[in-house]
Short mmCIF file of C-alpha atoms and ligand atoms in Angstrom, two decimals:
data_model
loop_
_atom_site.label_atom_id
_atom_site.label_comp_id
_atom_site.label_asym_id
_atom_site.label_seq_id
_atom_site.Cartn_x
_atom_site.Cartn_y
_atom_site.Cartn_z
CA UNK P 1 242.92 60.72 -122.84
CA UNK P 2 242.47 64.35 -121.39
CA UNK P 3 240.09 65.00 -118.31
CA UNK P 4 236.76 65.00 -120.53
CA UNK P 5 234.70 68.40 -119.64
CA UNK P 6 231.63 68.58 -118.34
CA UNK P 7 229.82 70.92 -121.03
CA UNK P 8 226.14 69.84 -122.06
CA UNK P 9 223.63 70.83 -124.60
CA UNK P 10 221.34 73.71 -125.19
CA UNK P 11 218.25 72.19 -124.98
CA UNK P 12 216.03 75.17 -126.33
CA UNK P 13 218.64 75.18 -129.44
CA UNK P 14 218.66 71.72 -130.04
CA UNK P 15 214.38 71.55 -130.14
CA UNK P 16 213.94 74.71 -131.45
CA UNK P 17 216.11 73.85 -134.57
CA UNK P 18 213.77 70.63 -134.66
CA UNK P 19 210.92 72.56 -134.68
CA UNK P 20 212.44 74.84 -137.78
CA UNK P 21 213.43 71.67 -139.68
CA UNK P 22 209.77 70.64 -139.36
CA UNK P 23 208.24 74.03 -140.91
CA UNK P 24 209.75 71.85 -143.89
CA UNK P 25 207.05 69.02 -145.06
CA UNK P 26 205.10 70.35 -142.45
CA UNK P 27 201.62 67.79 -142.23
CA UNK P 28 198.00 68.78 -140.98
CA UNK P 29 198.22 66.88 -138.13
CA UNK P 30 202.00 68.01 -136.92
CA UNK P 31 204.07 65.28 -139.21
CA UNK P 32 206.41 65.84 -141.86
CA UNK P 33 206.47 64.76 -145.51
CA UNK P 34 210.11 65.22 -146.63
CA UNK P 35 210.38 61.92 -149.45
CA UNK P 36 213.19 61.12 -150.41
CA UNK P 37 215.09 63.49 -153.22
CA UNK P 38 212.00 65.59 -153.55
CA UNK P 39 211.72 69.77 -153.49
CA UNK P 40 211.17 69.30 -149.73
CA UNK P 41 214.25 67.01 -149.18
CA UNK P 42 216.09 69.21 -150.98
CA UNK P 43 214.96 72.69 -148.72
CA UNK P 44 215.96 70.17 -145.60
CA UNK P 45 218.97 69.14 -146.79
CA UNK P 46 219.84 73.79 -147.51
CA UNK P 47 218.68 74.44 -144.72
CA UNK P 48 221.39 71.66 -142.84
CA UNK P 49 223.54 72.77 -144.81
CA UNK P 50 223.04 76.33 -144.24
CA UNK P 51 222.56 76.16 -140.49
CA UNK P 52 226.65 73.79 -140.18
CA UNK P 53 228.16 76.70 -142.91
CA UNK P 54 226.67 79.37 -139.78
CA UNK P 55 228.33 76.93 -137.30
CA UNK P 56 231.89 76.41 -139.50
CA UNK P 57 231.62 73.86 -140.68
CA UNK P 58 233.30 72.70 -144.34
CA UNK P 59 230.82 70.65 -146.58
CA UNK P 60 231.20 67.77 -148.89
CA UNK P 61 228.77 66.14 -150.74
CA UNK P 62 229.45 62.49 -152.38
CA UNK P 63 228.06 60.81 -155.71
CA UNK P 64 225.19 59.31 -153.57
CA UNK P 65 224.12 63.11 -151.97
CA UNK P 66 224.92 61.90 -148.48
CA UNK P 67 226.06 65.01 -146.78
CA UNK P 68 229.30 65.72 -144.79
CA UNK P 69 229.59 68.94 -142.65
CA UNK P 70 233.25 68.87 -140.62
CA UNK P 71 234.44 70.72 -138.04
CA UNK P 72 238.08 70.61 -138.21
CA UNK P 73 240.07 69.17 -135.13
CA UNK P 74 243.73 69.64 -133.99
CA UNK P 75 244.97 67.16 -135.86
CA UNK P 76 243.55 66.77 -139.80
CA UNK P 77 245.42 63.99 -140.34
CA UNK P 78 242.90 61.79 -137.80
CA UNK P 79 239.94 59.92 -138.93
CA UNK P 80 237.33 62.02 -138.05
CA UNK P 81 234.72 60.63 -135.33
CA UNK P 82 231.38 61.04 -136.83
CA UNK P 83 227.48 61.08 -136.15
CA UNK P 84 224.50 61.69 -138.48
CA UNK P 85 221.37 60.04 -138.75
CA UNK P 86 218.70 61.22 -142.13
CA UNK P 87 216.63 63.84 -143.51
CA UNK P 88 214.17 61.51 -145.19
CA UNK P 89 211.16 61.39 -144.06
CA UNK P 90 207.88 58.74 -144.17
CA UNK P 91 204.63 60.26 -145.63
CA UNK P 92 202.85 60.28 -142.81
CA UNK P 93 205.80 60.74 -140.68
CA UNK P 94 206.66 62.32 -138.34
CA UNK P 95 209.22 65.13 -136.37
CA UNK P 96 212.03 63.10 -134.76
CA UNK P 97 213.00 59.93 -136.69
CA UNK P 98 216.12 60.34 -138.45
CA UNK P 99 215.80 64.09 -137.71
CA UNK P 100 216.52 64.03 -134.46
CA UNK P 101 220.24 62.01 -135.07
CA UNK P 102 221.27 64.80 -137.50
CA UNK P 103 220.19 67.87 -135.64
CA UNK P 104 222.11 66.63 -131.93
CA UNK P 105 225.07 66.22 -133.81
CA UNK P 106 224.54 69.76 -134.88
CA UNK P 107 224.33 70.19 -131.71
CA UNK P 108 227.25 68.91 -130.55
CA UNK P 109 229.54 71.25 -133.49
CA UNK P 110 227.48 73.90 -131.84
CA UNK P 111 228.52 73.74 -127.74
CA UNK P 112 231.53 72.97 -129.29
CA UNK P 113 231.46 75.94 -130.31
CA UNK P 114 230.18 77.72 -127.56
CA UNK P 115 232.97 76.60 -124.84
CA UNK P 116 235.64 77.16 -127.60
CA UNK P 117 236.37 73.33 -127.26
CA UNK P 118 238.98 71.81 -129.43
CA UNK P 119 238.83 68.06 -130.27
CA UNK P 120 241.92 66.14 -131.64
CA UNK P 121 239.76 64.59 -134.03
CA UNK P 122 237.93 66.03 -136.42
CA UNK P 123 233.80 65.96 -136.08
CA UNK P 124 232.11 65.23 -139.05
CA UNK P 125 228.11 64.97 -138.81
CA UNK P 126 226.23 63.44 -141.33
CA UNK P 127 223.11 63.34 -143.47
CA UNK P 128 222.43 59.78 -145.43
CA UNK P 129 220.43 59.69 -148.57
CA UNK P 130 217.39 57.45 -148.45
CA UNK P 131 217.18 55.77 -145.48
CA UNK P 132 213.77 55.49 -145.06
CA UNK P 133 213.35 53.31 -148.51
CA UNK P 134 209.10 54.69 -149.17
CA UNK P 135 209.94 56.49 -152.04
CA UNK P 136 212.92 53.92 -153.55
CA UNK P 137 213.41 50.85 -152.39
CA UNK P 138 215.21 49.45 -149.92
CA UNK P 139 215.46 51.57 -147.24
CA UNK P 140 219.65 53.19 -146.29
CA UNK P 141 220.37 52.87 -149.64
CA UNK P 142 222.91 55.02 -149.68
CA UNK P 143 224.72 54.09 -146.73
CA UNK P 144 224.68 51.22 -147.95
CA UNK P 145 226.44 52.13 -151.07
CA UNK P 146 228.96 53.79 -148.33
CA UNK P 147 229.73 50.86 -147.05
CA UNK P 148 230.12 48.36 -149.95
CA UNK P 149 226.36 46.46 -149.41
CA UNK P 150 225.07 47.98 -152.92
CA UNK P 151 227.08 49.47 -155.98
CA UNK P 152 226.89 53.32 -157.05
CA UNK P 153 225.28 52.00 -160.26
CA UNK P 154 222.82 49.97 -158.59
CA UNK P 155 221.51 52.32 -156.45
CA UNK P 156 221.29 55.50 -159.47
CA UNK P 157 219.70 53.59 -160.87
CA UNK P 158 216.62 52.59 -158.61
CA UNK P 159 213.05 54.15 -159.95
CA UNK P 160 210.32 55.25 -158.21
CA UNK P 161 206.54 54.90 -158.68
CA UNK P 162 207.12 56.93 -161.54
CA UNK P 163 209.57 55.98 -163.17
CA UNK P 164 211.93 58.90 -161.84
CA UNK P 165 215.70 57.14 -160.34
CA UNK P 166 217.35 58.30 -157.59
CA UNK P 167 220.28 59.41 -159.96
CA UNK P 168 218.44 61.65 -162.42
CA UNK P 169 216.79 63.04 -158.61
CA UNK P 170 220.09 63.67 -156.97
CA UNK P 171 221.12 65.80 -160.39
CA UNK P 172 217.86 67.33 -160.10
CA UNK P 173 218.09 68.29 -156.56
CA UNK P 174 221.74 69.90 -156.92
CA UNK P 175 223.07 66.70 -154.17
CA UNK P 176 224.54 64.57 -156.92
CA UNK P 177 227.91 65.35 -155.27
CA UNK P 178 231.79 64.35 -156.71
CA UNK P 179 232.98 62.87 -154.02
CA UNK P 180 232.92 59.09 -154.43
CA UNK P 181 230.28 57.57 -152.10
CA UNK P 182 232.70 55.37 -149.40
CA UNK P 183 236.44 54.69 -148.86
CA UNK P 184 236.21 57.74 -146.07
CA UNK P 185 237.90 56.40 -143.10
CA UNK P 186 235.78 56.71 -139.55
CA UNK P 187 237.51 56.83 -136.08
CA UNK P 188 233.94 56.22 -134.77
CA UNK P 189 230.46 56.54 -135.84
CA UNK P 190 227.37 57.23 -133.73
CA UNK P 191 223.73 57.82 -134.42
CA UNK P 192 221.03 59.22 -131.93
CA UNK P 193 217.80 58.29 -133.16
CA UNK P 194 214.07 58.13 -131.23
CA UNK P 195 213.57 54.31 -130.76
CA UNK P 196 210.42 54.42 -132.00
CA UNK P 197 209.08 51.59 -129.85
CA UNK P 198 207.60 50.97 -126.51
CA UNK P 199 210.48 49.95 -124.27
CA UNK P 200 212.59 52.85 -123.21
CA UNK P 201 209.25 54.50 -121.93
CA UNK P 202 208.04 51.45 -120.39
CA UNK P 203 211.18 50.61 -118.03
CA UNK P 204 211.10 54.82 -117.64
CA UNK P 205 214.62 54.56 -118.87
CA UNK P 206 215.90 57.75 -120.77
CA UNK P 207 218.70 56.09 -122.57
CA UNK P 208 218.96 53.23 -125.14
CA UNK P 209 222.28 51.65 -125.38
CA UNK P 210 221.89 49.75 -128.32
CA UNK P 211 223.78 46.67 -128.94
CA UNK P 212 222.45 45.50 -132.44
CA UNK P 213 219.26 45.61 -134.70
CA UNK P 214 217.27 42.79 -135.45
CA UNK P 215 217.67 41.50 -139.67
CA UNK P 216 214.80 42.10 -141.85
CA UNK P 217 213.50 40.86 -145.51
CA UNK P 218 211.96 42.35 -148.27
CA UNK P 219 209.94 41.57 -150.85
CA UNK P 220 207.80 42.47 -154.07
CA UNK P 221 204.87 39.88 -154.47
CA UNK P 222 202.50 39.89 -157.56
CA UNK P 223 199.36 37.83 -157.32
CA UNK P 224 198.13 37.19 -161.44
CA UNK P 225 194.19 35.82 -162.09
CA UNK P 226 191.95 36.60 -164.55
CA UNK P 227 190.02 39.93 -165.02
CA UNK P 228 186.25 38.82 -165.36
CA UNK P 229 183.40 40.20 -165.43
CA UNK P 230 181.85 40.58 -161.77
CA UNK P 231 178.28 40.03 -162.70
CA UNK P 232 178.12 37.28 -164.56
CA UNK P 233 181.23 35.11 -163.87
CA UNK P 234 180.65 32.04 -161.94
CA UNK P 235 182.03 31.84 -158.46
CA UNK P 236 183.83 28.36 -158.65
CA UNK P 237 184.73 29.99 -162.14
CA UNK P 238 186.76 32.91 -160.64
CA UNK P 239 190.54 33.81 -160.74
CA UNK P 240 190.10 36.40 -158.39
CA UNK P 241 194.09 37.68 -157.63
CA UNK P 242 192.40 40.13 -154.62
CA UNK P 243 191.18 36.88 -152.95
CA UNK P 244 193.91 35.67 -152.80
CA UNK P 245 196.27 38.08 -151.80
CA UNK P 246 193.90 38.81 -148.69
CA UNK P 247 194.68 35.74 -147.36
CA UNK P 248 197.53 35.76 -147.68
CA UNK P 249 197.74 38.97 -145.99
CA UNK P 250 196.12 37.03 -142.95
CA UNK P 251 198.50 34.21 -143.48
CA UNK P 252 201.97 36.31 -143.41
CA UNK P 253 200.45 37.52 -140.32
CA UNK P 254 200.64 34.57 -138.84
CA UNK P 255 204.05 33.88 -139.74
CA UNK P 256 205.03 36.39 -137.58
CA UNK P 257 202.43 35.31 -134.80
CA UNK P 258 204.47 31.74 -135.40
CA UNK P 259 207.68 33.35 -134.58
CA UNK P 260 206.55 35.28 -131.21
CA UNK P 261 207.34 37.06 -129.34
CA UNK P 262 209.88 38.42 -131.49
CA UNK P 263 209.20 37.82 -135.12
CA UNK P 264 207.11 40.44 -136.51
CA UNK P 265 205.54 40.95 -140.72
CA UNK P 266 203.79 43.44 -142.46
CA UNK P 267 202.20 44.13 -145.30
CA UNK P 268 202.54 48.40 -146.59
CA UNK P 269 201.72 48.73 -149.87
CA UNK P 270 199.01 47.07 -151.62
CA UNK P 271 197.75 47.47 -155.76
CA UNK P 272 194.42 46.18 -157.42
CA UNK P 273 194.13 45.75 -160.86
CA UNK P 274 192.06 46.97 -163.35
CA UNK P 275 190.56 48.51 -159.60
CA UNK P 276 187.20 48.48 -161.16
CA UNK P 277 184.39 47.79 -158.99
CA UNK P 278 182.75 45.04 -161.51
CA UNK P 279 186.13 43.62 -162.42
CA UNK P 280 187.11 40.53 -160.99
CA UNK P 281 190.63 41.80 -160.16
CA UNK P 282 192.99 40.40 -162.79
CA UNK P 283 196.31 41.30 -160.65
CA UNK P 284 197.47 42.04 -157.45
CA UNK P 285 200.89 43.83 -155.98
CA UNK P 286 201.87 44.20 -152.27
CA UNK P 287 204.97 44.93 -150.52
CA UNK P 288 206.34 41.88 -147.12
CA UNK P 289 208.24 43.50 -144.66
CA UNK P 290 209.41 40.54 -142.14
CA UNK P 291 211.45 40.89 -139.34
CA UNK P 292 213.39 38.97 -136.43
CA UNK P 293 216.69 39.02 -134.48
CA UNK P 294 217.97 35.83 -135.22
CA UNK P 295 218.73 35.13 -139.15
CA UNK P 296 217.58 31.32 -139.16
CA UNK P 297 214.18 32.37 -137.58
CA UNK P 298 214.04 35.06 -140.56
CA UNK P 299 215.13 32.46 -142.89
CA UNK P 300 212.24 30.15 -141.67
CA UNK P 301 209.82 33.01 -142.01
CA UNK P 302 210.72 33.13 -145.65
CA UNK P 303 210.34 29.85 -145.84
CA UNK P 304 206.47 29.91 -144.54
CA UNK P 305 205.73 32.77 -147.13
CA UNK P 306 206.69 30.40 -149.91
CA UNK P 307 204.56 27.98 -148.86
CA UNK P 308 201.73 29.88 -148.00
CA UNK P 309 201.94 31.41 -151.76
CA UNK P 310 202.60 27.91 -153.34
CA UNK P 311 199.37 26.59 -150.99
CA UNK P 312 196.58 29.87 -151.55
CA UNK P 313 197.65 29.97 -155.41
CA UNK P 314 197.04 26.76 -156.04
CA UNK P 315 193.73 26.73 -154.03
CA UNK P 316 192.80 29.86 -155.87
CA UNK P 317 194.48 28.49 -159.63
CA UNK P 318 196.46 32.10 -159.26
CA UNK P 319 200.35 32.51 -160.15
CA UNK P 320 202.47 34.26 -157.98
CA UNK P 321 206.12 35.74 -158.08
CA UNK P 322 208.00 36.43 -155.21
CA UNK P 323 210.88 39.11 -155.83
CA UNK P 324 213.10 39.30 -152.60
CA UNK P 325 213.96 43.61 -152.53
CA UNK P 326 216.80 42.97 -149.60
CA UNK P 327 218.12 41.00 -146.95
CA UNK P 328 219.59 42.68 -143.97
CA UNK P 329 221.64 40.54 -141.49
CA UNK P 330 220.85 41.22 -137.59
CA UNK P 331 223.46 43.21 -136.40
CA UNK P 332 225.84 43.84 -133.51
CA UNK P 333 227.30 46.78 -133.17
CA UNK P 334 230.94 47.47 -131.71
CA UNK P 335 231.50 46.50 -128.04
CA UNK P 336 233.86 49.45 -127.61
CA UNK P 337 231.21 52.29 -129.20
CA UNK P 338 228.56 50.60 -127.01
CA UNK P 339 230.50 50.88 -123.62
CA UNK P 340 231.29 54.62 -124.69
CA UNK P 341 227.52 55.30 -124.68
CA UNK P 342 226.61 53.29 -121.83
CA UNK P 343 229.35 55.07 -120.03
CA UNK P 344 228.23 58.37 -121.06
CA UNK P 345 224.76 57.90 -119.85
CA UNK P 346 226.64 57.13 -116.49
CA UNK P 347 228.54 60.28 -116.05
CA UNK P 348 225.47 62.14 -117.51
CA UNK P 349 223.09 60.82 -114.94
CA UNK P 350 220.84 59.29 -116.78
CA UNK P 351 219.14 55.82 -115.99
CA UNK P 352 219.86 53.62 -119.76
CA UNK P 353 219.16 49.86 -120.57
CA UNK P 354 220.53 47.66 -123.03
CA UNK P 355 218.19 47.19 -126.41
CA UNK P 356 217.95 45.75 -129.76
CA UNK P 357 216.83 47.76 -132.74
CA UNK P 358 213.40 46.84 -134.32
CA UNK P 359 214.21 49.17 -136.69
CA UNK P 360 217.17 49.45 -139.17
CA UNK P 361 218.85 52.79 -139.29
CA UNK P 362 222.18 53.62 -141.66
CA UNK P 363 224.65 52.65 -138.55
CA UNK P 364 223.48 49.32 -139.43
CA UNK P 365 225.30 49.19 -142.08
CA UNK P 366 228.25 51.95 -141.50
CA UNK P 367 228.89 49.32 -138.84
CA UNK P 368 230.28 47.43 -141.50
CA UNK P 369 233.15 50.12 -142.08
CA UNK P 370 233.64 51.48 -139.12
CA UNK P 371 233.73 51.14 -135.48
CA UNK P 372 229.81 52.35 -134.51
CA UNK P 373 227.58 52.80 -131.61
CA UNK P 374 223.79 54.14 -131.03
CA UNK P 375 221.76 56.15 -129.04
CA UNK P 376 217.88 55.31 -127.86
CA UNK P 377 216.09 58.36 -126.10
CA UNK P 378 212.56 57.63 -125.63
CA UNK P 379 208.94 58.37 -127.67
CA UNK P 380 205.50 58.49 -126.58
CA UNK P 381 203.31 55.55 -126.52
CA UNK P 382 206.23 54.30 -128.86
CA UNK P 383 204.69 55.11 -131.83
CA UNK P 384 206.75 56.13 -134.89
CA UNK P 385 205.70 56.58 -138.85
CA UNK P 386 203.53 58.40 -137.60
CA UNK P 387 202.54 62.02 -137.18
CA UNK P 388 201.66 61.95 -134.04
CA UNK P 389 205.08 61.10 -133.27
CA UNK P 390 206.69 63.06 -129.97
CA UNK P 391 209.17 63.17 -127.28
CA UNK P 392 210.54 65.36 -124.39
CA UNK P 393 212.75 68.30 -124.85
CA UNK P 394 214.30 66.81 -121.48
CA UNK P 395 214.75 63.35 -123.57
CA UNK P 396 216.58 64.42 -126.97
CA UNK P 397 218.62 67.05 -124.79
CA UNK P 398 219.79 63.94 -122.56
CA UNK P 399 220.44 61.48 -125.93
CA UNK P 400 222.84 64.29 -127.18
CA UNK P 401 224.30 65.12 -124.09
CA UNK P 402 225.31 61.00 -124.27
CA UNK P 403 225.99 61.69 -127.96
CA UNK P 404 228.61 64.76 -126.89
CA UNK P 405 230.01 62.50 -124.34
CA UNK P 406 230.68 59.17 -126.20
CA UNK P 407 232.19 61.27 -129.10
CA UNK P 408 234.87 63.51 -126.66
CA UNK P 409 235.46 60.08 -125.72
CA UNK P 410 236.94 59.35 -129.27
CA UNK P 411 237.44 62.41 -130.14
CA UNK P 412 240.16 63.85 -127.68
CA UNK P 413 243.63 61.68 -127.29
O1 LIG Z 1 211.92 50.30 -141.86
C1 LIG Z 1 213.25 50.89 -141.14
O2 LIG Z 1 213.26 50.30 -140.03
C2 LIG Z 1 213.69 52.23 -140.77
O3 LIG Z 1 212.59 53.19 -140.70
N1 LIG Z 1 214.47 52.99 -142.14
MN1 LIG Z 2 215.09 56.51 -139.28
MN1 LIG Z 3 211.75 55.79 -140.21
#
């Protein structure tokens, strides 16, 4: 390939775009709340599309609302080198989870424009719909459809707690595109993201060369007991669904500890009915998120969950229903893309280390259909999915410089 230009991104412009995007869905504690396919998600999307058009990109939207902003290259017949992430957030999310990967891609385009630098392959920046999986489960839905993990029909029919479906909401906010979701070839896909954990900060490294991501299994659990009077029902006669759920939450925590140091488990949602202070809870619904870098260990954790459900519900005379929502196997990213990230970090003079992602990312699905790599930068105290989530302008720019070089490695022949 031609010699790599020594161009660096504009740190202030990247930071300002992040702060401007953060004004949409800003929360009182300094975070972001733009749940997938809400009006606030639409506002964020519209701002991104406007910025891309101002940067000379053409913009396409597919049937899952994924956005593709394209900067032309010398040869339009070459498949694009693509980067991107997500704009939807957790309910108490931060300013950087997902957004950084999208706006780092835009900064790459803006920087190439500043220098009038023409690539051979086109460059594209994508926004993947519903990465978080908070309003609509599972997570990484639209990148999953793009990669063939889910059908469009399945994804369009996913409903939120109010019964609104993804298909209806895509149409309502004007992002039900006509391009089919999937089938487009990528020369390579890179995703920049904050680490969302404590490792890079603890090891004092600026760049995470992401070699893969751990597997995850999500479940919905329903425990059914018997509603009864809180005052008249003797303790031995009770079938208290919430007592069963409480014991299970502790057992689910113990399952992760039994698979230390890598196993993790979380009960994130728990709903009690009828939720009246003087009626013994008859029904409890809760979610389970199990993760492990090894798929066999993850399967054993699932087996332990099933055993705990039978044991606890048997003791208390409760019924239970376990539904697996998603099983995402551990991912190993493309060796050439990983090498491109490592090489770019070295050329930029940043300290780097290999790392396996604890979080799921759209890149995990795209890795099934295109050579894929990821770039991590540190976040303060490793905290994410929290309004205090923060990162430094310097680290964010460093990750973006590495992204630029890794992309040019594949876009310039
Ligand atoms: O759950 C995850 O790992 C990601 O934040 N959606
Ligand atoms: Mn994310
Ligand atoms: Mn997230």
